[in-house]
């Protein structure tokens, strides 16, 4: 049985997910624009910004998949990053100017001894060069303009933090699994300070976002290749675009009749009866004859749609 692919409407709007391996030096906005051009769609958005100097996973939602972006953004993330000891920078990575230096180089044993302090629910002050808004302005815009401001500490979740290796005295490689809102650059900064030294992130790669893993990633070159190869039939036929509902792996699916699907598409709730009626409450999504119909909330056997999908086209 062939794997289910994303859909394409007659008006050329593509619905689904491109799990892009973002190249170094490209902004997330530029990456979305490149994917829109290569796939041939007008509506797209990403699920979590990657800095230009970072590489790796940037899930890009196309068409109706944009309605499922929050489910991906709220999922776990895994990063592999290289820390360079001895210098702290304004941006906490290689792009910024050096603001502090130290001759101390921690050993692997010293590093391992403090990592437990950075796991679980911890407090973190985001980098001043970040997308956080301060009085309606992005922090990185204020920082570039030379304005003085302070960002408040936030509680973040670090599920796992491991030292992968120390290639030399000046560098260490880490892998972190964390929740929404975690800044790896700030994590590296704070680990260094705890060890009595300075540091910044020299390399950063995102490996996992929500339901998507390393094996799901594709490159812009792959999209370019199928675009210019008539025999490949485009990104959809080549299986490079994941179905919209891939983003909803963590919530239950409900099968509804065609009549109930029509009611849901009109924004009306439906009552699910019979022996197959769900016994749980909370978030779920409805499908009818294999098609995604709506996202919603199940309460006392009644499913109330909150987002309705139009994947069939006209």
Short mmCIF file of C-alpha atoms in Angstrom, two decimals, residues 81-94 97-102 104 106 111 114-115 117-118 122-130 132 139 149-156 158 161 172 174 176 181-204:
data_model
loop_
_atom_site.label_atom_id
_atom_site.label_comp_id
_atom_site.label_asym_id
_atom_site.label_seq_id
_atom_site.Cartn_x
_atom_site.Cartn_y
_atom_site.Cartn_z
CA UNK A 81 25.19 22.30 19.08
CA UNK A 82 28.89 23.05 19.37
CA UNK A 83 30.04 25.41 22.11
CA UNK A 84 33.32 27.30 21.84
CA UNK A 85 34.85 28.18 25.20
CA UNK A 86 36.69 31.38 26.00
CA UNK A 87 34.53 34.15 24.55
CA UNK A 88 31.01 35.41 25.19
CA UNK A 89 29.42 37.49 22.42
CA UNK A 90 26.57 39.97 22.09
CA UNK A 91 24.51 37.42 20.17
CA UNK A 92 25.70 34.30 22.02
CA UNK A 93 26.88 32.91 18.68
CA UNK A 94 29.63 33.64 16.14
CA UNK A 97 31.02 40.98 18.99
CA UNK A 98 33.04 39.61 21.90
CA UNK A 99 32.00 41.14 25.24
CA UNK A 100 33.88 38.90 27.70
CA UNK A 101 36.76 36.43 27.59
CA UNK A 102 38.22 33.75 29.84
CA UNK A 104 39.53 28.72 31.67
CA UNK A 106 36.40 23.12 31.46
CA UNK A 111 30.92 19.80 32.26
CA UNK A 114 26.76 20.55 36.13
CA UNK A 115 24.46 19.42 33.31
CA UNK A 117 21.28 21.69 36.87
CA UNK A 118 20.09 22.62 33.38
CA UNK A 122 14.55 25.97 34.63
CA UNK A 123 14.67 29.76 34.42
CA UNK A 124 16.29 31.29 31.34
CA UNK A 125 16.91 34.87 30.22
CA UNK A 126 16.62 34.91 26.40
CA UNK A 127 19.43 36.42 24.29
CA UNK A 128 19.02 40.14 23.59
CA UNK A 129 19.31 39.24 19.91
CA UNK A 130 16.04 37.30 19.76
CA UNK A 132 10.94 38.39 21.60
CA UNK A 139 14.45 42.56 20.70
CA UNK A 149 16.78 47.05 27.61
CA UNK A 150 16.43 43.94 29.74
CA UNK A 151 14.55 40.74 28.99
CA UNK A 152 12.77 38.97 31.82
CA UNK A 153 13.63 35.40 32.74
CA UNK A 154 11.19 32.75 31.54
CA UNK A 155 10.54 29.19 32.66
CA UNK A 156 11.50 26.64 30.03
CA UNK A 158 14.80 20.94 29.11
CA UNK A 161 20.91 17.57 28.01
CA UNK A 172 32.31 20.80 23.32
CA UNK A 174 25.99 18.90 23.21
CA UNK A 176 19.48 18.93 24.01
CA UNK A 181 10.62 28.79 23.89
CA UNK A 182 14.06 27.41 24.74
CA UNK A 183 17.05 29.34 23.39
CA UNK A 184 20.04 27.05 22.90
CA UNK A 185 22.36 30.07 22.65
CA UNK A 186 21.28 31.15 26.13
CA UNK A 187 21.69 27.59 27.40
CA UNK A 188 25.31 27.55 26.21
CA UNK A 189 25.93 30.99 27.74
CA UNK A 190 24.56 29.92 31.12
CA UNK A 191 26.44 26.59 31.19
CA UNK A 192 29.68 28.47 30.58
CA UNK A 193 28.96 30.99 33.33
CA UNK A 194 28.18 28.16 35.74
CA UNK A 195 31.57 26.63 34.88
CA UNK A 196 33.36 29.90 35.56
CA UNK A 197 34.16 30.69 31.95
CA UNK A 198 32.70 32.26 28.81
CA UNK A 199 31.35 30.66 25.66
CA UNK A 200 29.19 31.03 22.57
CA UNK A 201 27.51 28.68 20.11
CA UNK A 202 29.73 27.97 17.12
CA UNK A 203 27.38 25.54 15.32
CA UNK A 204 23.70 24.70 15.79
#
